Amino acid sequence: MSENFRLTIRAVRRAAAVAAVLATLGAAFGAPADANTAQAGAVRPQPADVYVSPYGNDRAPGTLAAPVRTPERARDLVRKRLPHQTADLTVHLAPGTYRLSRPLVLDARDSGRGGHRVIWQGGTGTVLSGGRAVRGWRPVEGGSGLWSAPAPAGVRDTRQLYVNGVRAQRARGPLPVTLTATATGYTASADTLARWRDPSDIEFVYPSGEALWNIQQYGLGPWTEPRCPIGSARGTTVTVAQPCWDNSTRRVEFPDIPGRSINMVGPGKLTGGALPGYVENAYEVLDQPGEWYLDQSSRTVYYRPRPGENLRTAAVEAPALEKLVDGRGTGDAPLHDIALRSLQFSYATWLTPSTSEGFSEVQAGYTVTGADGWKTQGLCGYTPGGTCPYASWTKMPGNVSISHGRNIEFSDDAFTHLGAAGLELGTGTKDTTVRGSVFTDISGNGLEIGGVDAPQPGTDADLTRRVSVTNNHLYALPREYHGGVAILNGYTRNTTIAHNQIDHVGYSAISMGWGGWPDKIAKPATANVSRDNTVSKNLIFDYLQALDDGGGVYTQGLTGSSLADGEKITGNVIRDQWGLGRSVYTDNGCTYVTVEGNVLYGAQANVLSKHTDYRDDLGNNDPTRIADNYWEQGDRDGADKGVVTSGNHILSDPREAPADIVAAAGLEPRYRGLLGRTYAADSVPEAPTRVGDFAADRSVYVTWNPSYVTGGAPVTSYTVTAAPADGSRAVSTTVPAARFKRTAYAVVDGLANGTPYTVTVTAHNRTGTSERSLPAAPVTPAPTAGALPDASTGVKANAEATVATVSWTPPKAAGATPVIGYRITVSDGRTVEVTGRDVLVAQIRAKGMLRVVGGLRPATAYTFSVAAVTATGTGPAATASVTTPAA
């Protein structure tokens, strides 16, 4: 066969493929793709429309018969046609992957004209990708299952790798040496790190959350997870990269409040002795299936395949771009009247954390940056040279971003396999809609609205307002920066966040407001433009899965000028919290919030409401209204210096919640198909995190944070393995996931007293078994005869006709072993066993506990006795009595 004939055959096949794609695309014209586009109006071809196909040619005219190949070329054609626009102009993107060589930049020149829009219309399988295919995989000689491939052109560095759409775990492992903190980093017990392949690639990770059992707290508050790269390792001297080290260890503290940073958000330096929890991004810890490492010096990608993966046929992607779509409006020339529909945004990274800046987190993905950031950034009025405004730190960027955008629409889109925040609607965004879209597998925040650099913008152009976020599904995030949130809202007006489902998230689901922290030093919250923001009818569950001190809805700072225009949190169903926090967390300086008509259960507490209002010297609390909720907290009606509580109902069983509230929360019926959408092959779950344990007689008690990234199928069970230090046979036990969710711990029995054991945990779903978790610190079983826990204190009961909330404070001393439960004995003869993650953590922080007891009779006197349970035994009881009111 001649070469010319081969080329002819190839051209025919290519033309046939183009024809098939165009036939499919053409058949879709005039009919909406789904309910979202139906609501927006059917997309009908116009003479000025532009057509794009992965098989097109950028020298073509962009017609249906001769499409262009790149979105960038399509944008240029649109610019030429816009001066003559008389109707909506649509860019039709055929299904397929568009590998962007640089971000698709849109500015005022790309806006609709004369009240008409420019619509970027994709379909099922239309992907805007910043990734590069990794090919040429070969087994590494002597690598025991390790494979390698050349790094693709354009990938100078990346923090993510995906195999068949499944995120691989960047190689990680426990510290191989003991570290002692110094002014510039650490002194190591041996020169091990200096002898690793490339010490400058190593990243120290400081996981936080609450200290529990032998789990250490390493971060800058239990809501953070900072990261700092190594600058150098020579001998036993380990120097951490600057400015990350100073920004994480030298934050200015109040001289009279030891440990409290002058920024008032958290500690002034890394907790846990400033030691990292584990190392990441080193060849030497590439030891489990599903892990990968990029050797930058040799331009080689290493990966250890999971069972069943064939790298000769697998689709492997390394993200190269940091932005996919960059909407660059300005105050004077906004980007406007643009819709992006039925598009998938994937395979973008974020490289700043790999630089010397690292990731010195403050809260919700905001970081301290710059050489003097620790003493100046966002510290307006609190330190000499502090930059203004207060609390204006560096926001995590979006892989898709819009600044100064007006009348922008994102609908029926997917933000997935991303390395920063998914979508950033920056300062000056107005009249913008995010509807019917999916946010998942994102390294940090899912959706960011507005900013905090302008609490009182000087011009209307910089004000963010009338943003609508409705009927979206946000789940299984954040994947890398675990202090990120699903939806982050800064200083905005008339923002509506409604009918979304948010589930399986590492920290808070929704974070609203900013700048309230000065109340910690008796100062008022930052004055800002926020008002008339609403969080309504969302379904939120399985949140705070990785970190602590957050909420289903976390909100702080001034939210308006009165209860009339302040923030409204209404009609939401928020349930099944893991970490310590609140269903609705009204934090520092939170003023003029209404929490009304919600169903709130399965949390350590439902609403945190009371803070002193420091705007005057009257001694009042920040005005707050808490009304007509169905909850477990059980606070009595009353007015407490501005905090009004009324008409709430104690919920003893979720099935007793009003059916209309439950039915209305979450995705509306026409959007529920989003819950079935997947963007990767089924895979094993992510490994459990923060494993902790303590020893008892011939046993070890083990707790961990669950696998909230489940791999496309629910986690069915966990296996806990205790490996003895003497190398003898390990002992394992498997517990159903439902049981672990209820108890928050498991017990490995049959161990040898006097022998140290190291514990790891794996998770299982229908696909298989996760990686092993990082190990807990070793513990040694021994007989537990010793002190029992003290009695709990402050036992109270608040009753309605047939139900009561019993609350108490954990005992001051747990005795020989930690508290693992409580036993409530009711005077009618019943016993209620209390277990859960809040039980384990509340003892450490002396946080209040509560449980609801149902099945009571009206107008009847009851006594409730509460006793703490440990592995050693049950302590003495404390009691409270109450008489239920008449029905």
JSON list of N, CA and C in Angstrom, two decimals, residues 232-289:
[
{"chain": "A", "resi": 232, "resn": "SER", "atom": "N", "xyz": [15.71, 23.17, 51.43]},
{"chain": "A", "resi": 232, "resn": "SER", "atom": "CA", "xyz": [16.92, 22.38, 51.24]},
{"chain": "A", "resi": 232, "resn": "SER", "atom": "C", "xyz": [17.06, 21.42, 52.40]},
{"chain": "A", "resi": 233, "resn": "ALA", "atom": "N", "xyz": [17.81, 20.35, 52.18]},
{"chain": "A", "resi": 233, "resn": "ALA", "atom": "CA", "xyz": [18.14, 19.39, 53.23]},
{"chain": "A", "resi": 233, "resn": "ALA", "atom": "C", "xyz": [19.61, 19.02, 53.06]},
{"chain": "A", "resi": 234, "resn": "ARG", "atom": "N", "xyz": [20.42, 19.41, 54.03]},
{"chain": "A", "resi": 234, "resn": "ARG", "atom": "CA", "xyz": [21.85, 19.12, 54.00]},
{"chain": "A", "resi": 234, "resn": "ARG", "atom": "C", "xyz": [22.23, 18.50, 55.33]},
{"chain": "A", "resi": 235, "resn": "GLY", "atom": "N", "xyz": [22.67, 17.26, 55.27]},
{"chain": "A", "resi": 235, "resn": "GLY", "atom": "CA", "xyz": [22.95, 16.54, 56.50]},
{"chain": "A", "resi": 235, "resn": "GLY", "atom": "C", "xyz": [21.68, 16.43, 57.31]},
{"chain": "A", "resi": 236, "resn": "THR", "atom": "N", "xyz": [21.73, 16.86, 58.55]},
{"chain": "A", "resi": 236, "resn": "THR", "atom": "CA", "xyz": [20.53, 16.81, 59.40]},
{"chain": "A", "resi": 236, "resn": "THR", "atom": "C", "xyz": [19.82, 18.16, 59.48]},
{"chain": "A", "resi": 237, "resn": "THR", "atom": "N", "xyz": [20.27, 19.13, 58.69]},
{"chain": "A", "resi": 237, "resn": "THR", "atom": "CA", "xyz": [19.64, 20.45, 58.69]},
{"chain": "A", "resi": 237, "resn": "THR", "atom": "C", "xyz": [18.60, 20.52, 57.57]},
{"chain": "A", "resi": 238, "resn": "VAL", "atom": "N", "xyz": [17.37, 20.71, 57.95]},
{"chain": "A", "resi": 238, "resn": "VAL", "atom": "CA", "xyz": [16.27, 20.81, 57.00]},
{"chain": "A", "resi": 238, "resn": "VAL", "atom": "C", "xyz": [15.74, 22.24, 57.04]},
{"chain": "A", "resi": 239, "resn": "THR", "atom": "N", "xyz": [15.88, 22.94, 55.93]},
{"chain": "A", "resi": 239, "resn": "THR", "atom": "CA", "xyz": [15.41, 24.32, 55.83]},
{"chain": "A", "resi": 239, "resn": "THR", "atom": "C", "xyz": [14.09, 24.32, 55.06]},
{"chain": "A", "resi": 240, "resn": "VAL", "atom": "N", "xyz": [13.06, 24.91, 55.66]},
{"chain": "A", "resi": 240, "resn": "VAL", "atom": "CA", "xyz": [11.76, 24.98, 55.01]},
{"chain": "A", "resi": 240, "resn": "VAL", "atom": "C", "xyz": [11.71, 26.23, 54.14]},
{"chain": "A", "resi": 241, "resn": "ALA", "atom": "N", "xyz": [11.05, 26.12, 53.00]},
{"chain": "A", "resi": 241, "resn": "ALA", "atom": "CA", "xyz": [11.00, 27.21, 52.03]},
{"chain": "A", "resi": 241, "resn": "ALA", "atom": "C", "xyz": [10.41, 28.48, 52.64]},
{"chain": "A", "resi": 242, "resn": "GLN", "atom": "N", "xyz": [11.01, 29.60, 52.27]},
{"chain": "A", "resi": 242, "resn": "GLN", "atom": "CA", "xyz": [10.50, 30.91, 52.66]},
{"chain": "A", "resi": 242, "resn": "GLN", "atom": "C", "xyz": [9.78, 31.55, 51.46]},
{"chain": "A", "resi": 243, "resn": "PRO", "atom": "N", "xyz": [8.67, 32.26, 51.68]},
{"chain": "A", "resi": 243, "resn": "PRO", "atom": "CA", "xyz": [8.18, 32.75, 52.97]},
{"chain": "A", "resi": 243, "resn": "PRO", "atom": "C", "xyz": [7.19, 31.84, 53.69]},
{"chain": "A", "resi": 244, "resn": "CYS", "atom": "N", "xyz": [6.98, 30.63, 53.17]},
{"chain": "A", "resi": 244, "resn": "CYS", "atom": "CA", "xyz": [5.97, 29.76, 53.79]},
{"chain": "A", "resi": 244, "resn": "CYS", "atom": "C", "xyz": [6.26, 29.52, 55.27]},
{"chain": "A", "resi": 245, "resn": "TRP", "atom": "N", "xyz": [7.54, 29.33, 55.59]},
{"chain": "A", "resi": 245, "resn": "TRP", "atom": "CA", "xyz": [7.89, 29.01, 56.98]},
{"chain": "A", "resi": 245, "resn": "TRP", "atom": "C", "xyz": [7.56, 30.17, 57.92]},
{"chain": "A", "resi": 246, "resn": "ASP", "atom": "N", "xyz": [8.00, 31.38, 57.57]},
{"chain": "A", "resi": 246, "resn": "ASP", "atom": "CA", "xyz": [7.70, 32.51, 58.44]},
{"chain": "A", "resi": 246, "resn": "ASP", "atom": "C", "xyz": [6.21, 32.80, 58.50]},
{"chain": "A", "resi": 247, "resn": "ASN", "atom": "N", "xyz": [5.52, 32.68, 57.37]},
{"chain": "A", "resi": 247, "resn": "ASN", "atom": "CA", "xyz": [4.09, 32.96, 57.35]},
{"chain": "A", "resi": 247, "resn": "ASN", "atom": "C", "xyz": [3.28, 31.96, 58.17]},
{"chain": "A", "resi": 248, "resn": "SER", "atom": "N", "xyz": [3.89, 30.81, 58.46]},
{"chain": "A", "resi": 248, "resn": "SER", "atom": "CA", "xyz": [3.19, 29.77, 59.22]},
{"chain": "A", "resi": 248, "resn": "SER", "atom": "C", "xyz": [3.68, 29.64, 60.66]},
{"chain": "A", "resi": 249, "resn": "THR", "atom": "N", "xyz": [4.79, 30.28, 60.98]},
{"chain": "A", "resi": 249, "resn": "THR", "atom": "CA", "xyz": [5.36, 30.10, 62.33]},
{"chain": "A", "resi": 249, "resn": "THR", "atom": "C", "xyz": [5.64, 31.41, 63.05]},
{"chain": "A", "resi": 250, "resn": "ARG", "atom": "N", "xyz": [5.48, 32.55, 62.36]},
{"chain": "A", "resi": 250, "resn": "ARG", "atom": "CA", "xyz": [5.84, 33.83, 62.99]},
{"chain": "A", "resi": 250, "resn": "ARG", "atom": "C", "xyz": [4.71, 34.83, 62.98]},
{"chain": "A", "resi": 251, "resn": "ARG", "atom": "N", "xyz": [3.49, 34.40, 62.76]},
{"chain": "A", "resi": 251, "resn": "ARG", "atom": "CA", "xyz": [2.38, 35.35, 62.77]},
{"chain": "A", "resi": 251, "resn": "ARG", "atom": "C", "xyz": [2.37, 36.10, 64.11]},
{"chain": "A", "resi": 252, "resn": "VAL", "atom": "N", "xyz": [2.19, 37.40, 64.03]},
{"chain": "A", "resi": 252, "resn": "VAL", "atom": "CA", "xyz": [2.31, 38.25, 65.21]},
{"chain": "A", "resi": 252, "resn": "VAL", "atom": "C", "xyz": [1.23, 37.88, 66.22]},
{"chain": "A", "resi": 253, "resn": "GLU", "atom": "N", "xyz": [1.64, 37.73, 67.47]},
{"chain": "A", "resi": 253, "resn": "GLU", "atom": "CA", "xyz": [0.70, 37.39, 68.54]},
{"chain": "A", "resi": 253, "resn": "GLU", "atom": "C", "xyz": [0.48, 38.58, 69.45]},
{"chain": "A", "resi": 254, "resn": "PHE", "atom": "N", "xyz": [-0.69, 38.63, 70.07]},
{"chain": "A", "resi": 254, "resn": "PHE", "atom": "CA", "xyz": [-0.96, 39.64, 71.08]},
{"chain": "A", "resi": 254, "resn": "PHE", "atom": "C", "xyz": [-0.02, 39.41, 72.27]},
{"chain": "A", "resi": 255, "resn": "PRO", "atom": "N", "xyz": [0.64, 40.44, 72.75]},
{"chain": "A", "resi": 255, "resn": "PRO", "atom": "CA", "xyz": [1.58, 40.22, 73.87]},
{"chain": "A", "resi": 255, "resn": "PRO", "atom": "C", "xyz": [0.91, 39.73, 75.14]},
{"chain": "A", "resi": 256, "resn": "ASP", "atom": "N", "xyz": [-0.37, 40.08, 75.32]},
{"chain": "A", "resi": 256, "resn": "ASP", "atom": "CA", "xyz": [-1.06, 39.68, 76.55]},
{"chain": "A", "resi": 256, "resn": "ASP", "atom": "C", "xyz": [-1.99, 38.49, 76.34]},
{"chain": "A", "resi": 257, "resn": "ILE", "atom": "N", "xyz": [-1.99, 37.91, 75.11]},
{"chain": "A", "resi": 257, "resn": "ILE", "atom": "CA", "xyz": [-2.82, 36.71, 74.85]},
{"chain": "A", "resi": 257, "resn": "ILE", "atom": "C", "xyz": [-1.91, 35.67, 74.20]},
{"chain": "A", "resi": 258, "resn": "PRO", "atom": "N", "xyz": [-1.17, 34.92, 74.99]},
{"chain": "A", "resi": 258, "resn": "PRO", "atom": "CA", "xyz": [-0.22, 33.94, 74.41]},
{"chain": "A", "resi": 258, "resn": "PRO", "atom": "C", "xyz": [-0.92, 32.96, 73.49]},
{"chain": "A", "resi": 259, "resn": "GLY", "atom": "N", "xyz": [-0.33, 32.77, 72.31]},
{"chain": "A", "resi": 259, "resn": "GLY", "atom": "CA", "xyz": [-0.85, 31.81, 71.35]},
{"chain": "A", "resi": 259, "resn": "GLY", "atom": "C", "xyz": [-1.91, 32.35, 70.42]},
{"chain": "A", "resi": 260, "resn": "ARG", "atom": "N", "xyz": [-2.42, 33.54, 70.68]},
{"chain": "A", "resi": 260, "resn": "ARG", "atom": "CA", "xyz": [-3.46, 34.12, 69.82]},
{"chain": "A", "resi": 260, "resn": "ARG", "atom": "C", "xyz": [-2.82, 35.11, 68.87]},
{"chain": "A", "resi": 261, "resn": "SER", "atom": "N", "xyz": [-2.93, 34.82, 67.57]},
{"chain": "A", "resi": 261, "resn": "SER", "atom": "CA", "xyz": [-2.36, 35.72, 66.58]},
{"chain": "A", "resi": 261, "resn": "SER", "atom": "C", "xyz": [-3.12, 37.03, 66.55]},
{"chain": "A", "resi": 262, "resn": "ILE", "atom": "N", "xyz": [-2.43, 38.09, 66.17]},
{"chain": "A", "resi": 262, "resn": "ILE", "atom": "CA", "xyz": [-3.06, 39.40, 66.12]},
{"chain": "A", "resi": 262, "resn": "ILE", "atom": "C", "xyz": [-4.08, 39.48, 64.98]},
{"chain": "A", "resi": 263, "resn": "ASN", "atom": "N", "xyz": [-4.04, 38.49, 64.04]},
{"chain": "A", "resi": 263, "resn": "ASN", "atom": "CA", "xyz": [-5.10, 38.47, 63.03]},
{"chain": "A", "resi": 263, "resn": "ASN", "atom": "C", "xyz": [-6.40, 37.91, 63.59]},
{"chain": "A", "resi": 264, "resn": "MET", "atom": "N", "xyz": [-6.34, 37.32, 64.79]},
{"chain": "A", "resi": 264, "resn": "MET", "atom": "CA", "xyz": [-7.48, 36.87, 65.58]},
{"chain": "A", "resi": 264, "resn": "MET", "atom": "C", "xyz": [-8.19, 35.63, 65.02]},
{"chain": "A", "resi": 265, "resn": "VAL", "atom": "N", "xyz": [-7.63, 35.03, 63.99]},
{"chain": "A", "resi": 265, "resn": "VAL", "atom": "CA", "xyz": [-8.29, 33.88, 63.37]},
{"chain": "A", "resi": 265, "resn": "VAL", "atom": "C", "xyz": [-7.81, 32.55, 63.96]},
{"chain": "A", "resi": 266, "resn": "GLY", "atom": "N", "xyz": [-6.61, 32.50, 64.44]},
{"chain": "A", "resi": 266, "resn": "GLY", "atom": "CA", "xyz": [-6.10, 31.25, 64.95]},
{"chain": "A", "resi": 266, "resn": "GLY", "atom": "C", "xyz": [-4.78, 31.48, 65.65]},
{"chain": "A", "resi": 267, "resn": "PRO", "atom": "N", "xyz": [-4.03, 30.40, 65.88]},
{"chain": "A", "resi": 267, "resn": "PRO", "atom": "CA", "xyz": [-2.75, 30.54, 66.57]},
{"chain": "A", "resi": 267, "resn": "PRO", "atom": "C", "xyz": [-1.72, 31.27, 65.71]},
{"chain": "A", "resi": 268, "resn": "GLY", "atom": "N", "xyz": [-0.68, 31.76, 66.38]},
{"chain": "A", "resi": 268, "resn": "GLY", "atom": "CA", "xyz": [0.36, 32.48, 65.67]},
{"chain": "A", "resi": 268, "resn": "GLY", "atom": "C", "xyz": [1.38, 31.59, 64.99]},
{"chain": "A", "resi": 269, "resn": "LYS", "atom": "N", "xyz": [1.39, 30.34, 65.36]},
{"chain": "A", "resi": 269, "resn": "LYS", "atom": "CA", "xyz": [2.34, 29.42, 64.74]},
{"chain": "A", "resi": 269, "resn": "LYS", "atom": "C", "xyz": [1.75, 28.03, 64.70]},
{"chain": "A", "resi": 270, "resn": "LEU", "atom": "N", "xyz": [2.36, 27.18, 63.90]},
{"chain": "A", "resi": 270, "resn": "LEU", "atom": "CA", "xyz": [1.89, 25.81, 63.75]},
{"chain": "A", "resi": 270, "resn": "LEU", "atom": "C", "xyz": [1.83, 25.11, 65.10]},
{"chain": "A", "resi": 271, "resn": "THR", "atom": "N", "xyz": [0.73, 24.41, 65.35]},
{"chain": "A", "resi": 271, "resn": "THR", "atom": "CA", "xyz": [0.59, 23.65, 66.57]},
{"chain": "A", "resi": 271, "resn": "THR", "atom": "C", "xyz": [1.35, 22.33, 66.45]},
{"chain": "A", "resi": 272, "resn": "GLY", "atom": "N", "xyz": [1.33, 21.55, 67.51]},
{"chain": "A", "resi": 272, "resn": "GLY", "atom": "CA", "xyz": [2.03, 20.27, 67.48]},
{"chain": "A", "resi": 272, "resn": "GLY", "atom": "C", "xyz": [3.54, 20.43, 67.44]},
{"chain": "A", "resi": 273, "resn": "GLY", "atom": "N", "xyz": [4.06, 21.49, 68.08]},
{"chain": "A", "resi": 273, "resn": "GLY", "atom": "CA", "xyz": [5.49, 21.70, 68.07]},
{"chain": "A", "resi": 273, "resn": "GLY", "atom": "C", "xyz": [6.01, 22.11, 66.70]},
{"chain": "A", "resi": 274, "resn": "ALA", "atom": "N", "xyz": [5.14, 22.64, 65.86]},
{"chain": "A", "resi": 274, "resn": "ALA", "atom": "CA", "xyz": [5.48, 23.06, 64.49]},
{"chain": "A", "resi": 274, "resn": "ALA", "atom": "C", "xyz": [5.96, 21.90, 63.64]},
{"chain": "A", "resi": 275, "resn": "LEU", "atom": "N", "xyz": [5.61, 20.68, 64.03]},
{"chain": "A", "resi": 275, "resn": "LEU", "atom": "CA", "xyz": [6.06, 19.51, 63.28]},
{"chain": "A", "resi": 275, "resn": "LEU", "atom": "C", "xyz": [5.05, 19.14, 62.19]},
{"chain": "A", "resi": 276, "resn": "PRO", "atom": "N", "xyz": [5.51, 18.63, 61.05]},
{"chain": "A", "resi": 276, "resn": "PRO", "atom": "CA", "xyz": [4.58, 18.17, 60.02]},
{"chain": "A", "resi": 276, "resn": "PRO", "atom": "C", "xyz": [3.97, 16.83, 60.41]},
{"chain": "A", "resi": 277, "resn": "GLY", "atom": "N", "xyz": [2.78, 16.57, 59.86]},
{"chain": "A", "resi": 277, "resn": "GLY", "atom": "CA", "xyz": [2.13, 15.29, 60.11]},
{"chain": "A", "resi": 277, "resn": "GLY", "atom": "C", "xyz": [2.65, 14.18, 59.20]},
{"chain": "A", "resi": 278, "resn": "TYR", "atom": "N", "xyz": [3.00, 14.56, 57.96]},
{"chain": "A", "resi": 278, "resn": "TYR", "atom": "CA", "xyz": [3.55, 13.58, 57.02]},
{"chain": "A", "resi": 278, "resn": "TYR", "atom": "C", "xyz": [4.24, 14.30, 55.88]},
{"chain": "A", "resi": 279, "resn": "VAL", "atom": "N", "xyz": [4.93, 13.55, 55.04]},
{"chain": "A", "resi": 279, "resn": "VAL", "atom": "CA", "xyz": [5.60, 14.11, 53.88]},
{"chain": "A", "resi": 279, "resn": "VAL", "atom": "C", "xyz": [4.86, 13.69, 52.61]},
{"chain": "A", "resi": 280, "resn": "GLU", "atom": "N", "xyz": [4.96, 14.53, 51.60]},
{"chain": "A", "resi": 280, "resn": "GLU", "atom": "CA", "xyz": [4.30, 14.25, 50.32]},
{"chain": "A", "resi": 280, "resn": "GLU", "atom": "C", "xyz": [5.26, 14.61, 49.19]},
{"chain": "A", "resi": 281, "resn": "ASN", "atom": "N", "xyz": [5.07, 13.95, 48.06]},
{"chain": "A", "resi": 281, "resn": "ASN", "atom": "CA", "xyz": [5.80, 14.24, 46.82]},
{"chain": "A", "resi": 281, "resn": "ASN", "atom": "C", "xyz": [7.27, 13.85, 46.93]},
{"chain": "A", "resi": 282, "resn": "ALA", "atom": "N", "xyz": [7.51, 12.60, 47.27]},
{"chain": "A", "resi": 282, "resn": "ALA", "atom": "CA", "xyz": [8.87, 12.06, 47.30]},
{"chain": "A", "resi": 282, "resn": "ALA", "atom": "C", "xyz": [8.85, 10.65, 46.72]},
{"chain": "A", "resi": 283, "resn": "TYR", "atom": "N", "xyz": [9.84, 10.35, 45.90]},
{"chain": "A", "resi": 283, "resn": "TYR", "atom": "CA", "xyz": [9.94, 9.03, 45.29]},
{"chain": "A", "resi": 283, "resn": "TYR", "atom": "C", "xyz": [10.02, 7.94, 46.35]},
{"chain": "A", "resi": 284, "resn": "GLU", "atom": "N", "xyz": [10.67, 8.24, 47.45]},
{"chain": "A", "resi": 284, "resn": "GLU", "atom": "CA", "xyz": [10.92, 7.22, 48.48]},
{"chain": "A", "resi": 284, "resn": "GLU", "atom": "C", "xyz": [9.66, 6.78, 49.22]},
{"chain": "A", "resi": 285, "resn": "VAL", "atom": "N", "xyz": [8.56, 7.51, 49.13]},
{"chain": "A", "resi": 285, "resn": "VAL", "atom": "CA", "xyz": [7.32, 7.09, 49.79]},
{"chain": "A", "resi": 285, "resn": "VAL", "atom": "C", "xyz": [6.29, 6.61, 48.76]},
{"chain": "A", "resi": 286, "resn": "LEU", "atom": "N", "xyz": [6.74, 6.34, 47.55]},
{"chain": "A", "resi": 286, "resn": "LEU", "atom": "CA", "xyz": [5.87, 5.84, 46.48]},
{"chain": "A", "resi": 286, "resn": "LEU", "atom": "C", "xyz": [5.72, 4.34, 46.65]},
{"chain": "A", "resi": 287, "resn": "ASP", "atom": "N", "xyz": [4.89, 3.92, 47.61]},
{"chain": "A", "resi": 287, "resn": "ASP", "atom": "CA", "xyz": [4.91, 2.53, 48.03]},
{"chain": "A", "resi": 287, "resn": "ASP", "atom": "C", "xyz": [3.56, 1.82, 47.96]},
{"chain": "A", "resi": 288, "resn": "GLN", "atom": "N", "xyz": [2.49, 2.51, 47.50]},
{"chain": "A", "resi": 288, "resn": "GLN", "atom": "CA", "xyz": [1.18, 1.88, 47.47]},
{"chain": "A", "resi": 288, "resn": "GLN", "atom": "C", "xyz": [0.52, 2.05, 46.10]},
{"chain": "A", "resi": 289, "resn": "PRO", "atom": "N", "xyz": [-0.30, 1.09, 45.69]},
{"chain": "A", "resi": 289, "resn": "PRO", "atom": "CA", "xyz": [-1.05, 1.25, 44.45]},
{"chain": "A", "resi": 289, "resn": "PRO", "atom": "C", "xyz": [-1.89, 2.52, 44.48]}
]
